[in-house]
Amino acid sequence: MLAVENLQCSYGTARVLEGVDLTVSSGEVLALLGRNGMGKTTLARAIVGMKPPQIREGSITYRDVELTGLESHQIARLGVGYVPQGRRVFGSLTVLENLEVAYRPPRDGQQPWTIERVFEFFPRLAERSNSYARNLSGGEQQMLAIGRALATNPTLLVMDEPSEGLAPVVLGVIKERLRELKQGELTILLIEQNLGLALSIADRVVVLGSDGKIVWTGGPDELRADEQAKRRHLGV
Amino acid sequence: MSGKYVNDYRQDLRLFRTTPKKVLLVVGLLAAIALPYLIQIQWTPPFGFPWKAWAKAINLALIWSIGAAAFNLLLGYTGQISTAHAAFLILGALTGAVLGEASAGLGWSFWLVLPLGGVVGAVIGALVGLPALRVRGLYLFMATLAVHFAAILGFKMYQVAQVGFTGVRYFPPEVPSFLHWLPFVTPDANGQFLIQGDFRWYFVLVPITLGCLLFMVNVLRSAEGRAFVAIRDNDVAASLLGINVARTKLLAFAVSSAMVTISGVLLSFFVTARSDESWSIEIILDVAIMTVVGGFSTIVGGVFGAFFFFMTPVLFNWIRDLPLFDRFTFIDTYGSQIDLAIFGVAIVLVLVFKPEGLAGVWEDTKRYFRTWPFRY
């Protein structure tokens, strides 16, 4: 569904990704792990068309459409939903308005997300539908960021550290919701620092190493067992 | 209580939903119709309180309401600062001067020139918005400032070439004869009904201003309008959700500029004469005062601000001539400077005590009555 080939990215003269190859198949949850500063977020930004980074070489194709060179709103309209790091909700819009801004009618052959369904998915958001997003707690903002991405009716959801800065209770809720999304057959590229969360929902794991390439690929159970890889590439 | 049960989407979309709101609307409309008749009464209130002077102030406030609300749409909602505001007033004046019944104009009807002004304003507005795709904040401020001076130059060139140094004169628009059946429209001896004087202008300005304001309110309630706010809050996140940021910014510029240009056409025909010296850079400050005092990020804020801006000087004028105050001659000598200083103080007070402006006070008043007798 998503294929990244030999992707090389840089910020000015600083090279970050040095030839990343990655595929995400339909219905799969792929976890992208790696230590701080390895380029996880850079990869996500490149996929959704944010600039910087500049893409020096390589290709990103999504359902046979080349994404490099497209504007981010065009990529979003192709069905790539993005939950950005740091949430970035629209503070002066209410929860409901945040969802309304994002809403796009579904593409064919897909179980459609409506605003009502997002509210069922995160009942907490329904309770706060008329609150301004800036007044939400961190966990609620994260739910809104996810709900907002779902309201665009994506076929691929790219999530950048949804666990960042969340209290354990909220983390539990998010984890459970992500499992539900997985059962709903949504394709997810999950970028995470939280190893536990990533391993508990991923079908497959890739690890980005310090040389700007993918250094490890395998199933979650394999990684759990591979103490050496964990120590070398993740520092745990 | 304040709850309102709606059971279909159409009801939820209405602007005036509750019975009190509808009552308020009807009462407001009746008051608006009665107002000029009251002001027309030959009457001198006690203490020489101003009476007839309100007519002009109200008409000017109506015209500037459009511009102030449009400024709010651009700055308050979309977060794009533009100093080209006066430039679009000039564009409106120029459209009227070239096409309309003015000194050297083509003599097209005012009723045609007015919407045309909107079209011209939208097109030029989108062009002026182009720098907004690249720069923001103070840089956009500077980039659009250039447009202001270009517009003054354009008006001056037209004026010098076509009219001379006296300035462009605008002739009163006419109510077309097929509308003479309207109540209160009694043609003059020559069979014409010209719109001149504060009384007649008022009845033209109220529907046009209301129309423009309703248009802006409805744009902001649409999906595009929500996208304006999304862009102001976080343009990157907006584009990641599939909002075309460039297109939306240009749309905001086009809508706002179209409205300001229409108010520019109205202003020129209302004040009947314009020259290249009618447009100072202060106009931008005036609109900023209206926006801040009236209330940021609300359309009614622009209206409140415009009325505040044009009605308080009338009050100040009156206070200046009161016994006691008239002893201080400097108050009379520096009248307009003192007015400006008072506006300055008003802005500081608003920012400190009521950042939501007069529109916020209005909301509080409504809430007070809605929840009466409960205070919280």
Coordinates of C-alpha atoms in Angstrom, one line a residue:
Chain A
M1 CA 0.0 0.0 0.0
L2 CA 2.8 2.4 1.0
A3 CA 6.2 1.9 -0.4
V4 CA 9.2 3.9 0.5
E5 CA 12.3 3.2 -1.6
N6 CA 15.8 4.5 -1.1
L7 CA 14.6 7.6 0.6
Q8 CA 17.2 10.2 1.4
C9 CA 16.3 13.3 3.3
S10 CA 18.2 16.3 4.6
Y11 CA 17.7 19.5 6.5
G12 CA 19.9 21.9 4.6
T13 CA 23.3 20.2 4.7
A14 CA 22.4 17.9 7.5
R15 CA 21.6 14.5 6.1
V16 CA 19.1 12.5 8.2
L17 CA 17.8 9.6 6.1
E18 CA 20.3 7.8 4.0
G19 CA 18.3 5.4 1.9
V20 CA 15.3 4.0 3.8
D21 CA 13.3 1.2 2.3
L22 CA 10.0 0.4 3.8
T23 CA 6.6 -1.1 2.8
V24 CA 3.3 -1.1 4.6
S25 CA 0.8 -3.6 3.3
S26 CA -2.9 -3.1 3.4
G27 CA -4.5 -3.7 6.8
E28 CA -1.1 -3.9 8.5
V29 CA 0.1 -2.1 11.6
L30 CA 3.8 -1.3 11.1
A31 CA 5.7 0.1 14.1
L32 CA 8.7 2.3 13.4
L33 CA 11.1 2.4 16.3
G34 CA 14.4 4.0 16.9
R35 CA 16.2 6.1 19.4
N36 CA 15.9 9.9 19.5
G37 CA 17.3 11.7 16.6
M38 CA 17.4 8.8 14.2
G39 CA 14.9 10.4 11.8
K40 CA 11.6 8.8 12.7
T41 CA 9.7 12.0 12.6
T42 CA 11.6 13.1 9.5
L43 CA 10.4 10.0 7.7
A44 CA 6.8 10.7 8.7
R45 CA 7.1 14.3 7.6
A46 CA 8.5 13.2 4.3
I47 CA 5.6 10.8 3.8
V48 CA 2.9 13.4 4.5
G49 CA 4.6 16.0 2.4
M50 CA 5.8 18.5 5.1
K51 CA 8.7 20.7 4.3
P52 CA 11.4 20.6 5.6
P53 CA 13.0 18.0 5.1
Q54 CA 14.0 18.1 1.5
I55 CA 13.8 14.8 -0.2
R56 CA 17.2 14.3 -2.0
E57 CA 16.5 11.0 -3.6
G58 CA 14.2 8.1 -3.6
S59 CA 10.5 7.6 -3.9
I60 CA 7.4 7.3 -1.8
T61 CA 4.4 5.7 -3.5
Y62 CA 1.0 5.3 -2.0
R63 CA -1.4 3.1 -4.0
D64 CA 0.7 3.6 -7.0
V65 CA 0.7 7.4 -6.7
E66 CA 4.1 9.1 -6.3
L67 CA 3.9 11.3 -3.2
T68 CA 7.2 13.1 -3.5
G69 CA 6.5 16.5 -5.0
L70 CA 2.9 16.7 -3.9
E71 CA 1.6 19.3 -1.5
S72 CA 0.6 18.0 1.9
H73 CA -3.1 18.8 1.4
Q74 CA -3.1 16.8 -1.8
I75 CA -1.5 13.8 0.1
A76 CA -4.1 14.2 2.8
R77 CA -6.9 14.0 0.2
L78 CA -5.4 10.8 -1.2
G79 CA -6.3 9.2 2.1
V80 CA -3.2 9.6 4.2
G81 CA -4.2 10.7 7.7
Y82 CA -1.6 12.1 10.0
V83 CA -1.6 12.4 13.8
P84 CA 1.3 14.9 14.3
Q85 CA 3.7 14.9 17.2
G86 CA 2.5 17.4 19.8
R87 CA -1.1 17.1 18.6
R88 CA -1.5 20.5 17.0
V89 CA -5.2 20.8 17.6
F90 CA -7.0 24.0 16.6
G91 CA -7.2 25.7 20.0
S92 CA -9.8 28.3 19.2
L93 CA -12.2 25.9 17.5
T94 CA -14.4 23.7 19.6
V95 CA -14.0 19.9 19.6
L96 CA -16.9 19.6 17.3
E97 CA -15.6 22.3 14.9
N98 CA -12.1 20.6 14.9
L99 CA -13.8 17.5 13.6
E100 CA -16.0 19.4 11.1
V101 CA -12.9 21.1 9.7
A102 CA -11.2 17.8 9.1
Y103 CA -14.2 15.8 7.9
R104 CA -14.0 14.4 4.3
P105 CA -16.5 12.0 2.8
P106 CA -15.2 8.5 2.6
R107 CA -13.8 6.8 -0.4
D108 CA -15.6 3.8 -1.8
G109 CA -15.5 0.4 -0.1
Q110 CA -14.6 1.7 3.3
Q111 CA -16.4 1.7 6.6
P112 CA -17.0 5.5 6.8
W113 CA -16.0 7.6 9.7
T114 CA -18.7 10.2 10.6
I115 CA -18.4 12.7 13.4
E116 CA -20.9 10.7 15.4
R117 CA -18.7 7.6 15.0
V118 CA -15.7 9.5 16.2
F119 CA -17.7 10.6 19.2
E120 CA -18.7 6.9 19.9
F121 CA -15.1 5.9 19.5
F122 CA -13.9 8.6 22.0
P123 CA -17.0 9.2 24.3
R124 CA -14.8 11.7 26.2
L125 CA -14.8 13.9 23.1
A126 CA -18.6 13.8 22.9
E127 CA -18.8 15.1 26.5
R128 CA -16.6 18.0 25.6
S129 CA -17.8 18.7 22.1
N130 CA -18.5 22.3 22.8
S131 CA -15.3 23.0 24.7
Y132 CA -12.5 24.9 23.0
A133 CA -9.7 22.5 22.1
R134 CA -7.2 24.7 23.9
N135 CA -9.0 24.0 27.2
L136 CA -8.7 20.2 26.8
S137 CA -6.3 18.1 28.8
G138 CA -3.3 16.6 27.1
G139 CA -5.0 13.2 26.8
E140 CA -8.2 14.7 25.4
Q141 CA -6.2 16.7 22.9
Q142 CA -4.5 13.5 21.8
M143 CA -7.9 11.8 21.4
L144 CA -9.0 14.8 19.4
A145 CA -5.9 14.7 17.2
I146 CA -6.6 11.0 16.5
G147 CA -10.3 11.6 16.0
R148 CA -9.6 14.5 13.7
A149 CA -7.4 12.3 11.5
L150 CA -10.0 9.6 11.5
A151 CA -12.7 12.2 10.4
T152 CA -10.7 12.7 7.2
N153 CA -11.6 9.0 6.4
P154 CA -8.0 7.9 5.8
T155 CA -7.0 4.6 4.3
L156 CA -3.5 4.9 5.9
L157 CA -3.0 6.5 9.3
V158 CA 0.5 7.8 10.1
M159 CA 0.8 8.4 13.9
D160 CA 3.8 10.2 15.3
E161 CA 4.3 9.3 19.0
P162 CA 0.7 9.2 20.1
S163 CA 1.9 8.2 23.6
E164 CA 4.0 11.3 24.1
G165 CA 3.4 12.9 27.5
L166 CA 0.3 11.0 28.4
A167 CA -0.7 9.8 31.8
P168 CA -0.7 5.9 32.2
V169 CA -4.5 5.8 32.4
V170 CA -5.0 7.8 29.2
L171 CA -2.3 5.7 27.6
G172 CA -4.3 2.7 28.4
V173 CA -7.4 4.2 26.6
I174 CA -5.3 5.1 23.6
K175 CA -3.8 1.7 23.4
E176 CA -7.2 0.0 23.5
R177 CA -8.5 2.4 20.8
L178 CA -5.5 1.6 18.6
R179 CA -6.2 -2.1 19.0
E180 CA -9.8 -1.5 17.9
L181 CA -8.6 0.5 14.8
K182 CA -6.3 -2.4 14.0
Q183 CA -9.3 -4.8 14.1
G184 CA -11.1 -2.4 11.9
E185 CA -8.5 -3.2 9.3
L186 CA -7.1 0.3 9.1
T187 CA -3.5 0.4 7.9
I188 CA -1.3 2.2 10.4
L189 CA 2.2 3.4 10.4
L190 CA 3.0 3.9 14.1
I191 CA 6.0 5.8 15.2
E192 CA 6.8 5.3 18.8
Q193 CA 9.3 5.6 21.6
N194 CA 7.1 3.5 23.9
L195 CA 8.3 0.0 23.2
G196 CA 5.5 -1.6 25.2
L197 CA 2.7 0.2 23.3
A198 CA 4.4 -0.4 19.9
L199 CA 5.0 -4.1 20.4
S200 CA 1.5 -4.8 21.8
I201 CA -0.3 -3.6 18.6
A202 CA 2.2 -3.9 15.8
D203 CA 2.1 -6.7 13.2
R204 CA 5.6 -6.0 12.1
V205 CA 8.4 -3.8 13.5
V206 CA 11.2 -1.9 11.8
V207 CA 14.0 -0.1 13.6
L208 CA 15.7 3.0 12.2
G209 CA 19.4 3.0 13.1
S210 CA 22.0 5.7 13.5
D211 CA 23.2 5.3 9.9
G212 CA 19.9 6.6 8.6
K213 CA 18.8 3.2 7.4
I214 CA 16.5 0.5 8.5
V215 CA 18.7 -1.8 10.7
W216 CA 16.2 -4.3 12.0
T217 CA 13.0 -5.8 10.6
G218 CA 10.8 -8.5 12.2
G219 CA 7.8 -9.4 14.2
P220 CA 7.1 -7.9 17.6
D221 CA 7.8 -11.2 19.4
E222 CA 11.1 -11.6 17.7
L223 CA 12.1 -8.1 18.8
R224 CA 11.0 -8.9 22.3
A225 CA 13.3 -11.9 22.4
D226 CA 16.2 -10.2 20.7
E227 CA 18.0 -8.6 23.6
Q228 CA 21.0 -7.7 21.5
A229 CA 19.0 -5.7 19.0
K230 CA 17.1 -3.9 21.7
R231 CA 20.3 -2.9 23.4
R232 CA 22.1 -1.9 20.3
H233 CA 19.4 0.0 18.4
L234 CA 16.9 1.1 21.1
G235 CA 19.1 1.5 24.1
V236 CA 16.9 -0.7 26.3
Chain B
M1 CA -33.2 28.0 31.0
S2 CA -31.1 28.5 27.9
G3 CA -31.5 25.0 26.4
K4 CA -32.9 24.7 22.9
Y5 CA -33.9 21.3 21.6
V6 CA -33.3 20.8 18.0
N7 CA -34.2 17.7 16.1
D8 CA -32.9 18.3 12.6
Y9 CA -29.9 19.8 11.1
R10 CA -31.7 22.6 9.4
Q11 CA -32.9 23.9 12.7
D12 CA -29.4 23.7 14.1
L13 CA -28.1 25.8 11.2
R14 CA -30.5 28.7 11.7
L15 CA -28.9 32.0 12.8
F16 CA -31.9 33.1 14.8
R17 CA -33.1 30.1 16.7
T18 CA -34.9 30.9 19.9
T19 CA -38.0 32.9 20.4
P20 CA -36.3 35.7 22.4
K21 CA -33.8 36.0 19.5
K22 CA -36.6 36.3 17.0
V23 CA -38.3 38.9 19.2
L24 CA -35.1 40.8 19.6
L25 CA -34.6 40.7 15.8
V26 CA -38.1 42.1 15.1
V27 CA -37.7 44.8 17.8
G28 CA -34.3 45.7 16.5
L29 CA -35.6 46.0 13.0
L30 CA -38.5 48.2 14.1
A31 CA -36.1 50.4 16.1
A32 CA -33.8 50.7 13.1
I33 CA -36.7 51.9 11.0
A34 CA -37.9 54.3 13.7
L35 CA -34.4 55.8 14.4
P36 CA -34.0 58.3 11.5
Y37 CA -37.6 59.6 12.1
L38 CA -36.7 60.3 15.7
I39 CA -33.4 62.0 14.8
Q40 CA -35.3 64.1 12.2
I41 CA -37.5 65.6 14.9
Q42 CA -36.7 69.3 15.5
W43 CA -35.7 69.0 19.1
T44 CA -32.9 70.2 21.3
P45 CA -32.4 67.9 24.3
P46 CA -31.5 69.3 27.7
F47 CA -27.9 70.5 28.2
G48 CA -27.5 70.8 24.4
F49 CA -27.1 67.0 24.1
P50 CA -26.4 66.2 20.5
W51 CA -29.4 65.1 18.4
K52 CA -29.2 65.8 14.7
A53 CA -25.5 65.1 14.7
W54 CA -26.1 61.4 15.3
A55 CA -27.5 61.0 11.8
K56 CA -24.2 61.4 10.0
A57 CA -22.3 59.5 12.7
I58 CA -24.6 56.5 12.3
N59 CA -24.4 56.5 8.6
L60 CA -20.6 56.6 8.6
A61 CA -20.6 53.8 11.3
L62 CA -22.8 51.7 9.0
I63 CA -20.4 52.1 6.1
W64 CA -17.3 51.4 8.2
S65 CA -19.0 48.4 9.9
I66 CA -18.5 46.5 6.7
G67 CA -14.8 47.4 6.5
A68 CA -14.2 46.7 10.2
A69 CA -15.9 43.4 10.0
A70 CA -14.0 42.5 6.9
F71 CA -10.7 43.4 8.6
N72 CA -11.7 41.1 11.5
L73 CA -12.5 38.3 9.0
L74 CA -8.9 38.6 7.7
L75 CA -7.0 39.4 10.8
G76 CA -9.2 38.0 13.6
Y77 CA -10.3 34.8 11.9
T78 CA -7.6 34.0 9.3
G79 CA -4.7 35.5 11.1
Q80 CA -3.5 37.4 8.1
I81 CA -2.5 41.0 8.8
S82 CA -3.0 43.4 5.9
T83 CA -2.3 47.1 5.8
A84 CA -3.9 47.3 2.3
H85 CA -7.3 48.0 3.9
A86 CA -7.3 51.7 2.9
A87 CA -6.1 50.6 -0.6
F88 CA -9.4 48.8 -1.1
L89 CA -11.4 51.8 0.1
I90 CA -9.5 53.7 -2.6
L91 CA -10.2 50.9 -5.1
G92 CA -13.9 51.3 -4.3
A93 CA -13.6 55.1 -4.8
L94 CA -11.8 54.6 -8.0
T95 CA -14.3 52.0 -9.3
G96 CA -17.0 54.5 -8.5
A97 CA -15.1 57.4 -10.1
V98 CA -14.3 55.5 -13.3
L99 CA -17.5 53.6 -13.9
G100 CA -20.2 55.5 -11.9
E101 CA -21.9 58.8 -12.0
A102 CA -18.9 60.9 -11.0
S103 CA -16.9 63.8 -12.4
A104 CA -15.4 62.0 -15.3
G105 CA -17.1 58.6 -14.9
L106 CA -18.8 56.5 -17.5
G107 CA -22.1 57.2 -15.7
W108 CA -23.1 53.7 -15.0
S109 CA -25.8 53.2 -12.4
F110 CA -24.7 53.1 -8.8
W111 CA -26.6 49.9 -8.4
L112 CA -24.4 48.2 -11.0
V113 CA -21.2 49.9 -9.8
L114 CA -21.7 48.7 -6.2
P115 CA -21.6 44.9 -6.9
L116 CA -19.0 45.5 -9.6
G117 CA -16.8 47.1 -6.9
G118 CA -17.2 43.8 -5.0
V119 CA -16.0 41.8 -8.0
V120 CA -13.0 44.1 -8.7
G121 CA -12.2 44.0 -5.0
A122 CA -12.2 40.2 -4.9
V123 CA -9.9 39.9 -7.9
I124 CA -7.4 42.5 -6.8
G125 CA -7.7 41.2 -3.2
A126 CA -6.7 37.7 -4.2
L127 CA -3.7 39.2 -6.0
V128 CA -2.7 41.3 -3.0
G129 CA -3.0 38.1 -0.9
L130 CA -0.3 36.4 -2.9
P131 CA 2.5 37.5 -0.6
A132 CA 0.6 35.9 2.2
L133 CA 1.5 32.6 0.7
R134 CA 5.2 33.3 1.4
V135 CA 5.4 35.6 4.3
R136 CA 3.6 36.2 7.5
G137 CA 3.3 38.6 10.4
L138 CA 5.4 41.7 10.2
Y139 CA 6.7 40.9 6.8
L140 CA 3.2 40.6 5.4
F141 CA 2.4 43.9 7.1
M142 CA 5.2 45.5 5.1
A143 CA 4.4 43.8 1.9
T144 CA 0.8 45.0 2.0
L145 CA 1.8 48.5 3.0
A146 CA 3.2 48.9 -0.5
V147 CA -0.2 48.3 -1.9
H148 CA -1.6 51.2 0.1
F149 CA 0.8 53.7 -1.5
A150 CA 0.4 52.2 -4.9
A151 CA -3.4 52.7 -4.6
I152 CA -3.0 56.3 -3.5
L153 CA -0.7 56.9 -6.5
G154 CA -3.3 55.2 -8.8
F155 CA -6.1 57.4 -7.5
K156 CA -3.9 60.5 -7.8
M157 CA -3.0 59.7 -11.4
Y158 CA -6.6 59.2 -12.4
Q159 CA -7.6 62.3 -10.6
V160 CA -5.0 64.5 -12.2
A161 CA -5.5 63.1 -15.6
Q162 CA -9.3 63.2 -15.6
V163 CA -10.5 65.7 -13.1
G164 CA -7.9 68.1 -11.9
F165 CA -6.7 68.9 -8.5
T166 CA -10.1 69.6 -7.0
G167 CA -10.8 66.0 -6.5
V168 CA -13.5 63.6 -7.8
R169 CA -17.1 64.5 -7.2
Y170 CA -19.7 61.8 -6.9
F171 CA -23.3 62.5 -7.8
P172 CA -26.2 61.1 -5.7
P173 CA -27.5 57.8 -6.9
E174 CA -31.0 57.6 -8.1
V175 CA -33.7 55.1 -7.1
P176 CA -34.8 53.6 -10.4
S177 CA -38.3 54.6 -11.5
F178 CA -39.6 51.1 -11.4
L179 CA -39.1 51.1 -7.6
H180 CA -41.0 54.3 -7.1
W181 CA -43.9 52.3 -5.7
L182 CA -41.9 51.6 -2.6
P183 CA -43.4 53.3 0.6
F184 CA -41.8 56.6 1.5
V185 CA -40.3 57.0 -2.0
T186 CA -42.0 60.1 -3.3
P187 CA -40.2 61.4 -6.4
D188 CA -39.1 65.0 -6.5
A189 CA -40.6 67.5 -8.9
N190 CA -38.5 66.3 -11.8
G191 CA -39.6 62.8 -11.4
Q192 CA -36.4 61.6 -9.9
F193 CA -35.7 60.3 -6.4
L194 CA -32.1 61.0 -5.5
I195 CA -30.4 59.4 -2.5
Q196 CA -28.9 62.3 -0.7
G197 CA -28.9 63.6 2.8
D198 CA -28.5 61.4 5.9
F199 CA -32.2 60.4 6.1
R200 CA -32.4 58.8 2.7
W201 CA -28.9 57.3 2.8
Y202 CA -29.7 55.6 6.1
F203 CA -32.4 53.5 4.4
V204 CA -30.0 52.5 1.7
L205 CA -27.1 51.8 4.0
V206 CA -28.9 49.6 6.5
P207 CA -29.9 46.9 4.1
I208 CA -26.6 46.9 2.3
T209 CA -24.6 46.8 5.5
L210 CA -26.8 44.0 6.9
G211 CA -26.4 42.1 3.6
C212 CA -22.7 42.3 3.7
L213 CA -22.5 41.4 7.4
L214 CA -24.8 38.4 6.9
F215 CA -22.7 37.3 3.9
M216 CA -19.5 37.4 6.0
V217 CA -21.2 35.6 8.9
N218 CA -22.4 32.9 6.6
V219 CA -19.0 32.5 4.9
L220 CA -17.5 32.0 8.4
R221 CA -20.1 29.4 9.2
S222 CA -19.3 27.4 6.1
A223 CA -16.6 24.7 5.8
E224 CA -14.3 27.3 4.1
G225 CA -14.9 29.7 7.1
R226 CA -13.9 27.0 9.6
A227 CA -10.8 26.5 7.5
F228 CA -9.9 30.2 8.0
V229 CA -9.7 29.7 11.7
A230 CA -7.9 26.4 11.3
I231 CA -5.2 28.1 9.3
R232 CA -4.9 30.9 11.9
D233 CA -4.5 28.3 14.7
N234 CA -2.1 26.0 12.9
D235 CA -1.6 26.2 9.1
V236 CA 0.6 23.1 9.0
A237 CA -2.0 20.9 10.8
A238 CA -4.7 22.3 8.5
S239 CA -2.8 21.3 5.4
L240 CA -2.2 17.8 6.8
L241 CA -6.0 17.5 7.1
G242 CA -6.4 18.2 3.4
I243 CA -7.1 21.9 3.6
N244 CA -5.6 23.8 0.7
V245 CA -3.9 26.5 2.7
A246 CA -2.9 28.7 -0.3
R247 CA -6.4 28.6 -1.8
T248 CA -8.1 29.3 1.6
K249 CA -5.8 32.3 2.4
L250 CA -6.5 33.8 -1.0
L251 CA -10.2 33.2 -0.5
A252 CA -10.1 35.1 2.8
F253 CA -8.3 38.0 1.1
A254 CA -10.8 38.0 -1.7
V255 CA -13.9 38.0 0.5
S256 CA -12.4 40.6 2.9
S257 CA -11.2 42.9 0.0
A258 CA -14.5 42.6 -1.8
M259 CA -16.4 43.8 1.2
V260 CA -14.0 46.7 1.9
T261 CA -14.2 47.7 -1.8
I262 CA -18.0 47.8 -1.6
S263 CA -17.7 50.0 1.5
G264 CA -15.3 52.2 -0.4
V265 CA -17.9 52.7 -3.2
L266 CA -20.5 53.5 -0.6
L267 CA -18.2 55.9 1.3
S268 CA -17.4 57.9 -1.8
F269 CA -21.0 58.3 -2.9
F270 CA -22.0 59.1 0.6
V271 CA -19.4 61.8 1.3
T272 CA -19.8 63.0 -2.4
A273 CA -16.2 64.0 -2.9
R274 CA -12.8 62.3 -2.7
S275 CA -9.3 63.3 -3.5
D276 CA -5.9 61.8 -3.3
E277 CA -5.6 63.5 0.1
S278 CA -8.6 61.7 1.6
W279 CA -6.6 58.6 2.3
S280 CA -4.1 58.7 5.1
I281 CA -2.3 55.8 6.5
E282 CA -4.3 56.5 9.7
I283 CA -7.2 54.8 8.2
I284 CA -5.6 51.5 9.0
L285 CA -5.2 52.6 12.6
D286 CA -8.8 53.7 12.7
V287 CA -9.9 50.2 11.5
A288 CA -7.6 48.6 14.0
I289 CA -9.1 50.7 16.8
M290 CA -12.6 49.6 15.7
T291 CA -11.5 46.0 15.6
V292 CA -9.8 45.9 19.0
V293 CA -12.4 48.0 20.9
G294 CA -15.3 46.2 19.2
G295 CA -14.0 42.8 19.7
F296 CA -11.4 40.6 18.0
S297 CA -12.6 37.6 16.0
T298 CA -16.2 38.4 15.8
I299 CA -18.2 40.0 13.0
V300 CA -20.4 42.0 15.4
G301 CA -17.2 43.3 17.0
G302 CA -16.6 45.2 13.9
V303 CA -20.0 46.7 14.0
F304 CA -19.7 47.7 17.7
G305 CA -16.3 49.1 17.0
A306 CA -17.4 51.2 14.1
F307 CA -20.3 52.7 16.1
F308 CA -18.0 53.4 19.0
F309 CA -15.5 55.1 16.7
F310 CA -18.0 57.4 15.1
M311 CA -20.4 58.0 18.0
T312 CA -18.0 58.8 20.8
P313 CA -16.5 61.9 19.0
V314 CA -20.1 63.3 18.9
L315 CA -20.3 62.8 22.6
F316 CA -16.9 64.3 23.2
N317 CA -17.9 67.3 21.1
W318 CA -20.8 67.8 23.4
I319 CA -18.8 67.4 26.6
R320 CA -16.3 70.0 25.4
D321 CA -19.0 72.7 25.2
L322 CA -20.5 71.9 28.6
P323 CA -20.1 74.5 31.3
L324 CA -16.9 74.0 33.3
F325 CA -15.3 72.2 30.3
D326 CA -15.6 75.2 28.1
R327 CA -13.3 77.2 30.4
F328 CA -10.4 75.1 29.4
T329 CA -9.7 76.5 26.0
F330 CA -7.0 73.9 25.2
I331 CA -9.7 71.2 25.2
D332 CA -11.3 73.0 22.3
T333 CA -8.1 73.8 20.5
Y334 CA -6.8 70.3 20.6
G335 CA -10.2 68.6 20.2
S336 CA -9.3 65.9 17.7
Q337 CA -6.0 65.1 19.3
I338 CA -7.7 64.6 22.6
D339 CA -10.2 62.3 20.9
L340 CA -7.4 60.2 19.6
A341 CA -5.8 60.1 23.1
I342 CA -9.1 58.9 24.5
F343 CA -9.2 56.2 21.9
G344 CA -5.7 55.2 23.0
V345 CA -6.8 54.9 26.6
A346 CA -10.0 53.0 25.5
I347 CA -7.8 50.4 23.7
V348 CA -5.6 50.0 26.8
L349 CA -8.7 49.6 29.0
V350 CA -10.3 47.1 26.7
L351 CA -7.1 45.0 26.5
V352 CA -6.7 45.0 30.3
F353 CA -10.3 44.6 31.4
K354 CA -12.2 43.1 28.5
P355 CA -10.0 41.6 25.8
E356 CA -13.2 40.4 24.0
G357 CA -14.1 44.0 23.5
L358 CA -17.6 45.5 23.2
A359 CA -18.8 42.3 21.6
G360 CA -17.7 40.5 24.8
V361 CA -19.8 43.0 26.9
W362 CA -22.8 42.2 24.6
E363 CA -22.3 38.5 25.1
D364 CA -22.1 39.0 28.9
T365 CA -25.3 41.0 28.8
K366 CA -27.1 38.3 26.9
R367 CA -25.9 35.6 29.2
Y368 CA -27.0 37.7 32.2
F369 CA -30.6 37.8 30.9
R370 CA -30.6 34.3 29.7
T371 CA -29.6 32.9 33.0
W372 CA -31.5 35.4 35.1
P373 CA -32.0 35.3 38.1
F374 CA -29.1 33.0 38.6
R375 CA -25.8 34.7 38.6
Y376 CA -23.6 31.8 37.8

